[in-house]
CSV table of C-alpha atoms in Angstrom, one decimal:
chain,number,residue,atom,x,y,z
A,1,UNK,CA,-2.5,26.9,-85.5
A,2,UNK,CA,0.9,28.6,-85.3
A,3,UNK,CA,0.9,32.0,-83.3
A,4,UNK,CA,0.5,34.9,-85.7
A,5,UNK,CA,3.8,36.7,-86.5
A,6,UNK,CA,2.4,40.1,-87.1
A,7,UNK,CA,3.4,41.2,-83.7
A,8,UNK,CA,7.0,40.6,-84.8
A,9,UNK,CA,6.8,43.7,-87.1
A,10,UNK,CA,7.3,45.7,-84.0
A,11,UNK,CA,8.5,43.4,-81.2
A,12,UNK,CA,10.8,41.4,-83.4
A,13,UNK,CA,12.4,44.5,-85.1
A,14,UNK,CA,12.7,46.1,-81.7
A,15,UNK,CA,14.7,43.0,-80.4
A,16,UNK,CA,17.0,43.3,-83.5
A,17,UNK,CA,17.5,46.9,-82.8
A,18,UNK,CA,18.3,46.4,-79.3
A,19,UNK,CA,20.9,43.8,-80.2
A,20,UNK,CA,22.5,46.2,-82.6
A,21,UNK,CA,22.6,49.0,-80.0
A,22,UNK,CA,23.9,46.7,-77.4
A,23,UNK,CA,25.5,45.0,-80.8
A,24,UNK,CA,31.1,49.2,-57.2
A,25,UNK,CA,32.5,49.2,-57.9
A,26,UNK,CA,35.0,47.9,-56.6
A,27,UNK,CA,36.8,45.0,-55.8
A,28,UNK,CA,35.0,41.8,-55.7
A,29,UNK,CA,33.8,40.9,-52.3
A,30,UNK,CA,32.4,44.5,-51.7
A,31,UNK,CA,28.7,45.3,-51.6
A,32,UNK,CA,27.0,47.4,-54.0
A,33,UNK,CA,26.1,51.1,-53.4
A,34,UNK,CA,28.1,54.0,-52.3
A,35,UNK,CA,30.3,52.2,-49.6
A,36,UNK,CA,32.1,49.7,-51.7
A,37,UNK,CA,36.0,49.2,-51.3
A,38,UNK,CA,38.2,49.4,-54.3
A,39,UNK,CA,39.4,45.9,-55.1
A,40,UNK,CA,43.1,46.0,-55.7
A,41,UNK,CA,45.0,43.1,-54.1
A,42,UNK,CA,46.2,44.0,-50.7
A,43,UNK,CA,49.9,43.1,-51.4
A,44,UNK,CA,52.2,45.1,-53.6
A,45,UNK,CA,49.5,46.2,-56.1
A,46,UNK,CA,49.5,49.7,-54.8
A,47,UNK,CA,53.0,50.1,-55.8
A,48,UNK,CA,52.1,49.4,-59.5
A,49,UNK,CA,49.8,52.5,-59.5
A,50,UNK,CA,51.5,55.7,-60.4
A,51,UNK,CA,49.3,58.4,-59.0
A,52,UNK,CA,48.6,61.2,-61.4
A,53,UNK,CA,48.6,64.4,-59.3
A,54,UNK,CA,46.6,67.4,-60.7
A,55,UNK,CA,48.7,69.8,-62.8
A,56,UNK,CA,49.5,73.0,-60.9
A,57,UNK,CA,47.7,76.2,-61.7
A,58,UNK,CA,43.9,76.9,-62.3
A,59,UNK,CA,41.9,74.1,-64.0
A,60,UNK,CA,40.6,74.9,-67.6
A,61,UNK,CA,36.9,75.6,-67.5
A,62,UNK,CA,34.8,72.6,-68.7
A,63,UNK,CA,31.9,72.7,-71.2
A,64,UNK,CA,28.8,70.7,-70.2
A,65,UNK,CA,26.8,69.9,-67.1
A,66,UNK,CA,29.1,69.5,-64.2
A,67,UNK,CA,28.3,67.2,-61.3
A,68,UNK,CA,30.8,67.1,-58.4
A,69,UNK,CA,33.9,69.0,-57.6
A,70,UNK,CA,36.6,66.4,-57.2
A,71,UNK,CA,40.3,66.9,-58.2
A,72,UNK,CA,39.9,64.2,-61.0
A,73,UNK,CA,37.9,65.3,-64.0
A,74,UNK,CA,35.9,62.7,-66.0
A,75,UNK,CA,33.8,63.3,-69.0
A,76,UNK,CA,30.5,61.4,-69.7
A,77,UNK,CA,29.4,61.4,-73.4
A,78,UNK,CA,25.8,60.8,-74.1
A,79,UNK,CA,23.4,61.2,-76.9
A,80,UNK,CA,21.1,63.6,-74.9
A,81,UNK,CA,19.6,65.2,-78.0
A,82,UNK,CA,19.8,62.2,-80.1
A,83,UNK,CA,17.0,60.8,-82.3
A,84,UNK,CA,14.5,58.1,-81.5
A,85,UNK,CA,15.1,56.2,-78.3
A,86,UNK,CA,18.7,57.5,-78.1
A,87,UNK,CA,17.7,60.6,-76.0
A,88,UNK,CA,15.6,58.5,-73.6
A,89,UNK,CA,18.4,56.0,-72.9
A,90,UNK,CA,20.9,58.9,-72.6
A,91,UNK,CA,18.5,60.5,-69.9
A,92,UNK,CA,18.5,57.2,-67.9
A,93,UNK,CA,22.2,57.0,-68.1
A,94,UNK,CA,22.7,60.6,-67.0
A,95,UNK,CA,20.3,59.9,-64.1
A,96,UNK,CA,22.2,56.8,-63.1
A,97,UNK,CA,25.4,58.7,-63.1
A,98,UNK,CA,24.0,61.4,-60.9
A,99,UNK,CA,22.7,58.7,-58.5
A,100,UNK,CA,26.2,57.3,-58.3
A,101,UNK,CA,27.7,60.7,-57.7
A,102,UNK,CA,25.4,61.2,-54.8
A,103,UNK,CA,26.8,57.9,-53.3
A,104,UNK,CA,30.5,58.6,-53.8
A,105,UNK,CA,30.2,62.2,-52.7
A,106,UNK,CA,30.9,65.4,-54.8
A,107,UNK,CA,34.6,65.5,-53.8
A,108,UNK,CA,35.3,62.1,-55.6
A,109,UNK,CA,35.1,63.4,-59.1
A,110,UNK,CA,34.2,66.3,-61.3
A,111,UNK,CA,31.9,64.6,-63.7
A,112,UNK,CA,31.3,66.8,-66.9
A,113,UNK,CA,28.3,65.6,-69.0
A,114,UNK,CA,28.6,66.2,-72.7
A,115,UNK,CA,25.9,65.8,-75.4
A,116,UNK,CA,27.1,63.9,-78.5
A,117,UNK,CA,23.7,64.3,-80.3
A,118,UNK,CA,24.0,60.7,-81.1
A,119,UNK,CA,26.3,61.4,-84.1
A,120,UNK,CA,29.8,60.4,-84.9
A,121,UNK,CA,30.6,64.0,-85.5
A,122,UNK,CA,29.3,64.9,-82.1
A,123,UNK,CA,31.2,62.1,-80.3
A,124,UNK,CA,34.3,63.0,-82.0
A,125,UNK,CA,34.1,66.6,-81.0
A,126,UNK,CA,33.0,65.9,-77.5
A,127,UNK,CA,36.0,63.6,-77.1
A,128,UNK,CA,38.3,66.1,-78.3
A,129,UNK,CA,36.8,68.7,-76.0
A,130,UNK,CA,37.3,66.3,-73.1
A,131,UNK,CA,41.0,65.9,-74.0
A,132,UNK,CA,41.5,69.7,-74.2
A,133,UNK,CA,39.8,70.2,-70.9
A,134,UNK,CA,42.1,67.8,-69.1
A,135,UNK,CA,39.8,64.8,-68.5
A,136,UNK,CA,41.5,61.8,-66.9
A,137,UNK,CA,39.0,59.4,-68.6
A,138,UNK,CA,35.9,59.4,-70.7
A,139,UNK,CA,32.7,57.4,-70.0
A,140,UNK,CA,30.6,56.5,-73.0
A,141,UNK,CA,29.5,57.0,-75.7
A,142,UNK,CA,26.7,54.5,-76.2
A,143,UNK,CA,26.7,53.6,-79.8
A,144,UNK,CA,29.5,51.6,-81.5
A,145,UNK,CA,30.0,54.0,-84.4
A,146,UNK,CA,30.2,56.9,-81.9
A,147,UNK,CA,32.8,54.9,-79.8
A,148,UNK,CA,34.9,54.5,-82.9
A,149,UNK,CA,34.6,58.2,-83.7
A,150,UNK,CA,35.7,59.2,-80.2
A,151,UNK,CA,38.6,56.8,-80.1
A,152,UNK,CA,41.4,58.7,-82.1
A,153,UNK,CA,41.4,61.8,-80.0
A,154,UNK,CA,41.5,59.8,-76.8
A,155,UNK,CA,44.0,57.2,-77.9
A,156,UNK,CA,46.5,59.8,-79.1
A,157,UNK,CA,46.2,61.6,-75.8
A,158,UNK,CA,46.5,58.3,-73.8
A,159,UNK,CA,43.1,58.8,-72.1
A,160,UNK,CA,41.1,55.7,-71.3
A,161,UNK,CA,37.5,55.4,-72.4
A,162,UNK,CA,34.9,53.1,-70.8
A,163,UNK,CA,32.0,53.0,-73.3
A,164,UNK,CA,28.5,51.3,-73.1
A,165,UNK,CA,28.3,49.7,-76.6
A,166,UNK,CA,28.0,45.9,-76.7
A,167,UNK,CA,29.7,45.8,-80.1
A,168,UNK,CA,32.6,43.6,-79.4
A,169,UNK,CA,34.4,45.1,-82.4
A,170,UNK,CA,34.4,48.6,-81.0
A,171,UNK,CA,36.8,47.6,-78.1
A,172,UNK,CA,40.5,48.2,-78.4
A,173,UNK,CA,43.5,48.7,-75.9
A,174,UNK,CA,42.4,51.6,-73.7
A,175,UNK,CA,38.8,51.4,-75.1
A,176,UNK,CA,36.7,49.4,-72.7
A,177,UNK,CA,33.3,48.2,-73.0
A,178,UNK,CA,31.2,48.1,-69.9
A,179,UNK,CA,28.2,46.3,-71.5
A,180,UNK,CA,26.4,43.1,-71.8
A,181,UNK,CA,28.3,41.5,-74.6
A,182,UNK,CA,26.1,38.9,-76.3
A,183,UNK,CA,29.0,36.5,-76.6
A,184,UNK,CA,29.3,36.2,-72.8
A,185,UNK,CA,25.6,35.3,-72.3
A,186,UNK,CA,25.8,32.6,-75.1
A,187,UNK,CA,29.0,31.2,-73.6
A,188,UNK,CA,27.5,30.9,-70.1
A,189,UNK,CA,24.3,29.3,-71.3
A,190,UNK,CA,26.2,26.7,-73.4
A,191,UNK,CA,29.0,26.0,-71.0
A,192,UNK,CA,26.3,25.3,-68.2
A,193,UNK,CA,24.4,23.0,-70.6
A,194,UNK,CA,27.6,21.0,-71.5
A,195,UNK,CA,28.4,20.7,-68.0
A,196,UNK,CA,25.0,19.0,-67.6
A,197,UNK,CA,25.7,16.5,-70.3
A,198,UNK,CA,24.4,18.3,-73.3
A,199,UNK,CA,26.6,17.4,-76.3
A,200,UNK,CA,24.7,18.0,-79.5
A,201,UNK,CA,22.9,21.3,-80.1
A,202,UNK,CA,20.9,22.6,-83.0
A,203,UNK,CA,20.6,26.5,-83.3
A,204,UNK,CA,17.7,28.4,-84.7
A,205,UNK,CA,18.8,32.0,-85.2
A,206,UNK,CA,17.4,35.2,-86.6
A,207,UNK,CA,18.8,36.7,-89.7
A,208,UNK,CA,21.3,39.5,-89.3
A,209,UNK,CA,24.2,40.5,-87.1
A,210,UNK,CA,22.6,39.2,-83.9
A,211,UNK,CA,22.3,35.7,-85.3
A,212,UNK,CA,25.7,35.9,-86.7
A,213,UNK,CA,27.2,36.6,-83.3
A,214,UNK,CA,25.2,33.9,-81.6
A,215,UNK,CA,26.3,31.3,-84.2
A,216,UNK,CA,29.9,32.3,-83.9
A,217,UNK,CA,30.0,32.1,-80.2
A,218,UNK,CA,28.0,28.9,-80.0
A,219,UNK,CA,30.5,27.2,-82.4
A,220,UNK,CA,33.4,28.4,-80.3
A,221,UNK,CA,32.1,27.5,-77.0
A,222,UNK,CA,30.7,24.1,-77.9
A,223,UNK,CA,34.1,23.2,-79.5
A,224,UNK,CA,36.0,24.2,-76.5
A,225,UNK,CA,33.5,22.5,-74.0
A,226,UNK,CA,33.3,19.2,-75.9
A,227,UNK,CA,30.0,19.7,-77.6
A,228,UNK,CA,28.9,20.1,-81.3
A,229,UNK,CA,26.8,22.5,-83.1
A,230,UNK,CA,25.1,20.0,-85.4
A,231,UNK,CA,22.9,22.2,-87.4
A,232,UNK,CA,21.9,25.9,-87.9
A,233,UNK,CA,18.7,27.4,-89.3
A,234,UNK,CA,17.9,31.0,-90.0
A,235,UNK,CA,14.7,32.8,-90.0
A,236,UNK,CA,13.1,36.2,-90.8
A,237,UNK,CA,10.0,37.5,-88.9
A,238,UNK,CA,7.3,35.9,-90.7
A,239,UNK,CA,5.4,32.6,-90.6
A,240,UNK,CA,6.8,31.1,-93.8
A,241,UNK,CA,10.4,31.8,-92.9
A,242,UNK,CA,10.1,30.1,-89.5
A,243,UNK,CA,8.3,27.1,-90.9
A,244,UNK,CA,11.1,26.7,-93.5
A,245,UNK,CA,13.8,27.1,-90.9
A,246,UNK,CA,12.3,24.5,-88.6
A,247,UNK,CA,11.7,22.2,-91.4
A,248,UNK,CA,15.3,22.4,-92.6
A,249,UNK,CA,16.7,21.2,-89.2
A,250,UNK,CA,13.9,18.8,-88.2
A,251,UNK,CA,15.9,15.7,-88.5
A,252,UNK,CA,18.9,17.3,-86.8
A,253,UNK,CA,16.6,18.4,-83.8
A,254,UNK,CA,15.2,14.8,-83.5
A,255,UNK,CA,18.9,13.6,-83.0
A,256,UNK,CA,20.1,16.4,-80.9
A,257,UNK,CA,20.2,16.8,-77.1
A,258,UNK,CA,19.2,20.5,-77.1
A,259,UNK,CA,17.8,23.4,-79.2
A,260,UNK,CA,19.4,26.8,-78.9
A,261,UNK,CA,17.1,29.7,-79.5
A,262,UNK,CA,18.9,33.0,-78.4
A,263,UNK,CA,16.2,35.5,-79.6
A,264,UNK,CA,13.6,36.9,-77.3
A,265,UNK,CA,10.1,38.5,-77.6
A,266,UNK,CA,7.7,36.1,-79.4
A,267,UNK,CA,10.4,34.1,-81.0
A,268,UNK,CA,10.9,31.2,-78.4
A,269,UNK,CA,7.3,30.4,-78.1
A,270,UNK,CA,6.6,30.6,-81.8
A,271,UNK,CA,9.6,28.4,-82.8
A,272,UNK,CA,8.8,25.8,-80.2
A,273,UNK,CA,5.2,25.7,-81.3
A,274,UNK,CA,6.2,25.3,-84.9
A,275,UNK,CA,8.4,22.4,-84.0
A,276,UNK,CA,5.7,20.6,-82.1
A,277,UNK,CA,3.1,21.2,-84.9
A,278,UNK,CA,5.7,19.7,-87.4
A,279,UNK,CA,5.8,16.5,-85.4
A,280,UNK,CA,9.0,17.0,-83.5
A,281,UNK,CA,9.0,15.5,-80.1
A,282,UNK,CA,10.6,17.9,-77.7
A,283,UNK,CA,9.9,16.0,-74.5
A,284,UNK,CA,13.6,14.7,-74.3
A,285,UNK,CA,15.2,17.9,-75.6
A,286,UNK,CA,16.6,20.8,-73.6
A,287,UNK,CA,15.7,24.3,-74.8
A,288,UNK,CA,18.4,26.8,-74.4
A,289,UNK,CA,18.2,30.6,-74.5
A,290,UNK,CA,19.8,33.9,-73.5
A,291,UNK,CA,18.9,36.9,-71.4
A,292,UNK,CA,16.7,38.0,-74.3
A,293,UNK,CA,14.2,35.5,-73.0
A,294,UNK,CA,13.3,37.8,-70.2
A,295,UNK,CA,11.1,39.5,-72.8
A,296,UNK,CA,9.4,36.2,-73.8
A,297,UNK,CA,6.1,34.8,-72.5
A,298,UNK,CA,7.6,32.4,-70.0
A,299,UNK,CA,4.2,31.3,-69.1
A,300,UNK,CA,4.0,29.3,-72.4
A,301,UNK,CA,3.9,25.6,-71.7
A,302,UNK,CA,6.4,24.8,-74.4
A,303,UNK,CA,9.1,26.9,-72.7
A,304,UNK,CA,9.0,25.1,-69.3
A,305,UNK,CA,12.3,23.6,-68.2
A,306,UNK,CA,14.4,25.9,-70.6
A,307,UNK,CA,17.7,27.2,-69.5
A,308,UNK,CA,19.1,30.6,-70.3
A,309,UNK,CA,21.9,32.8,-68.8
A,310,UNK,CA,21.3,36.4,-67.7
A,311,UNK,CA,22.3,39.1,-65.3
A,312,UNK,CA,21.3,38.3,-61.7
A,313,UNK,CA,18.0,40.2,-61.7
A,314,UNK,CA,17.6,40.1,-57.9
A,315,UNK,CA,20.8,42.1,-57.6
A,316,UNK,CA,19.7,44.6,-60.2
A,317,UNK,CA,16.4,45.0,-58.4
A,318,UNK,CA,18.1,47.0,-55.7
A,319,UNK,CA,19.3,49.5,-58.3
A,320,UNK,CA,15.9,49.7,-59.9
A,321,UNK,CA,14.2,50.5,-56.6
A,322,UNK,CA,16.6,53.3,-55.9
A,323,UNK,CA,16.4,54.8,-59.3
A,324,UNK,CA,12.6,54.7,-59.2
A,325,UNK,CA,12.5,56.3,-55.8
A,326,UNK,CA,14.8,59.1,-56.9
A,327,UNK,CA,13.6,59.7,-60.5
A,328,UNK,CA,10.0,58.3,-60.4
A,329,UNK,CA,10.4,56.0,-63.4
A,330,UNK,CA,11.5,52.4,-64.0
A,331,UNK,CA,15.0,52.3,-65.4
A,332,UNK,CA,16.4,50.1,-68.1
A,333,UNK,CA,19.1,47.5,-67.2
A,334,UNK,CA,21.5,49.4,-69.5
A,335,UNK,CA,21.4,52.5,-67.2
A,336,UNK,CA,22.7,50.4,-64.4
A,337,UNK,CA,26.0,50.2,-66.4
A,338,UNK,CA,26.4,54.0,-66.0
A,339,UNK,CA,25.9,53.8,-62.2
A,340,UNK,CA,28.5,51.0,-61.9
A,341,UNK,CA,31.0,52.7,-64.1
A,342,UNK,CA,30.9,56.1,-62.3
A,343,UNK,CA,31.5,54.2,-59.0
A,344,UNK,CA,34.2,52.3,-60.5
A,345,UNK,CA,36.2,55.3,-61.8
A,346,UNK,CA,35.4,57.3,-58.5
A,347,UNK,CA,37.1,54.5,-56.5
A,348,UNK,CA,40.0,54.2,-58.8
A,349,UNK,CA,40.5,58.0,-58.5
A,350,UNK,CA,40.6,57.7,-54.8
A,351,UNK,CA,43.2,55.0,-54.8
A,352,UNK,CA,45.4,56.1,-57.7
A,353,UNK,CA,45.0,59.9,-58.0
A,354,UNK,CA,43.9,59.5,-61.6
A,355,UNK,CA,42.4,56.7,-63.9
A,356,UNK,CA,45.5,54.6,-65.0
A,357,UNK,CA,44.7,51.7,-67.3
A,358,UNK,CA,46.3,49.2,-65.1
A,359,UNK,CA,43.8,49.9,-62.4
A,360,UNK,CA,40.9,49.5,-65.0
A,361,UNK,CA,42.4,46.2,-66.1
A,362,UNK,CA,42.7,44.8,-62.5
A,363,UNK,CA,42.3,41.0,-62.9
A,364,UNK,CA,40.5,40.7,-59.6
A,365,UNK,CA,37.7,42.5,-61.4
A,366,UNK,CA,34.8,44.6,-59.9
A,367,UNK,CA,31.4,44.1,-58.4
A,368,UNK,CA,28.3,46.3,-58.9
A,369,UNK,CA,24.6,46.3,-59.3
A,370,UNK,CA,25.2,44.5,-62.7
A,371,UNK,CA,27.2,41.7,-61.0
A,372,UNK,CA,30.9,41.0,-61.2
A,373,UNK,CA,32.9,42.1,-64.3
A,374,UNK,CA,36.4,42.8,-65.4
A,375,UNK,CA,38.1,44.3,-68.3
A,376,UNK,CA,40.8,42.7,-70.6
A,377,UNK,CA,43.6,44.4,-72.1
A,378,UNK,CA,41.9,44.4,-75.5
A,379,UNK,CA,39.0,46.3,-74.0
A,380,UNK,CA,36.4,43.5,-73.9
A,381,UNK,CA,34.4,42.8,-70.8
A,382,UNK,CA,34.0,39.4,-69.0
A,383,UNK,CA,30.9,39.3,-66.8
A,384,UNK,CA,29.5,36.9,-64.3
A,385,UNK,CA,26.0,35.7,-65.2
A,386,UNK,CA,23.4,33.5,-63.5
A,387,UNK,CA,21.7,30.5,-65.2
A,388,UNK,CA,17.9,30.4,-64.9
A,389,UNK,CA,15.3,27.7,-65.6
A,390,UNK,CA,11.8,28.4,-66.6
A,391,UNK,CA,9.6,26.9,-64.0
A,392,UNK,CA,5.9,27.4,-63.5
A,393,UNK,CA,6.0,30.4,-65.9
A,394,UNK,CA,8.8,32.2,-64.2
A,395,UNK,CA,12.6,32.3,-64.4
A,396,UNK,CA,14.5,30.8,-61.3
A,397,UNK,CA,18.1,30.7,-60.8
A,398,UNK,CA,19.5,27.2,-60.9
A,399,UNK,CA,23.2,28.2,-61.0
A,400,UNK,CA,24.1,31.5,-59.3
A,401,UNK,CA,26.2,34.2,-60.9
A,402,UNK,CA,29.8,33.9,-59.7
A,403,UNK,CA,31.2,36.2,-57.0
A,404,UNK,CA,34.7,36.1,-58.2
A,405,UNK,CA,36.7,35.3,-61.3
A,406,UNK,CA,39.1,32.4,-61.8
A,407,UNK,CA,42.7,33.7,-62.0
A,408,UNK,CA,41.9,36.8,-60.1
A,409,UNK,CA,43.8,37.2,-56.8
């Protein structure tokens, strides 16, 4: 009998909501933590950085909670009084930033933490306030709508923003997203699979924006890697919808090399059981997923042998341990982005005397608790992910995350 889908009323919608929200540091080669060298190339790169000395005279007073006393002022915009989970996530991001400031030292930055209330109006007002107070850069906001609301004031003033939204559409020149963009995880999974001989893939995707993003990136990646997305089915979070989706691609699955199921929670096991109950032999098919599978029941027999890409969890474990020791709670992975970002801008400020865009766009990239990453000129983020295989009910790395980027020097 197929697994009951009633649990999807909460778990399924929570996964969709998370996808919507998510909709060093320092040069590669450094270790994570407070003693990470900034990673500019050793040659003439320093000459390209125009230090931005502090303006003479007294500094304007800042509004918000202030951490540190450095010459470079940076604002951190968070939904501290936001509704729902926003305030909880904001508190974690704030704690991560405080942890990072303890590592870089109070003289590295003056970090001004501002509450956006989780609204577009609040984000726009906080950004304008940061401009008026002479911030060299803005970190955050978290939600894509708030990022867009904060952009005009910062762009007109030439102040870079490093936000935490994973909505690729919110990025722009000077508006960088230090986030886990879903496109990157999909690409890593499918490029690894095609490198192992997978050519034809069927995708079974949830309705909504998360499914749209996964489908678009799957088509793009497979086309460039020599594979083919032979069929796509969509489902809602109920039994009838999943049965219908599986039935619509049953013949395509039988002819394909792999089935791509990017959703997490109960979705992978439920979809796989539906396929087997429908008479589809999956013994010669490779199951493919994403980092969302870390929320799935990897002990399910039907998921053994599957591949999916995700952040190197062993590396993140060091951050989680330090956070829990300091604040007494288990942090989310998202909060590690705030830690890495504060370390990043602190090290840029030390090397450049400000936060110039060409330092943020360093092609060598940066390395932090969340792995290696770099920003493109259009504001998007490229990250290094590991590939895992489900073995004996657990995820084990079969292709490690890269330690450097191709094309970086």
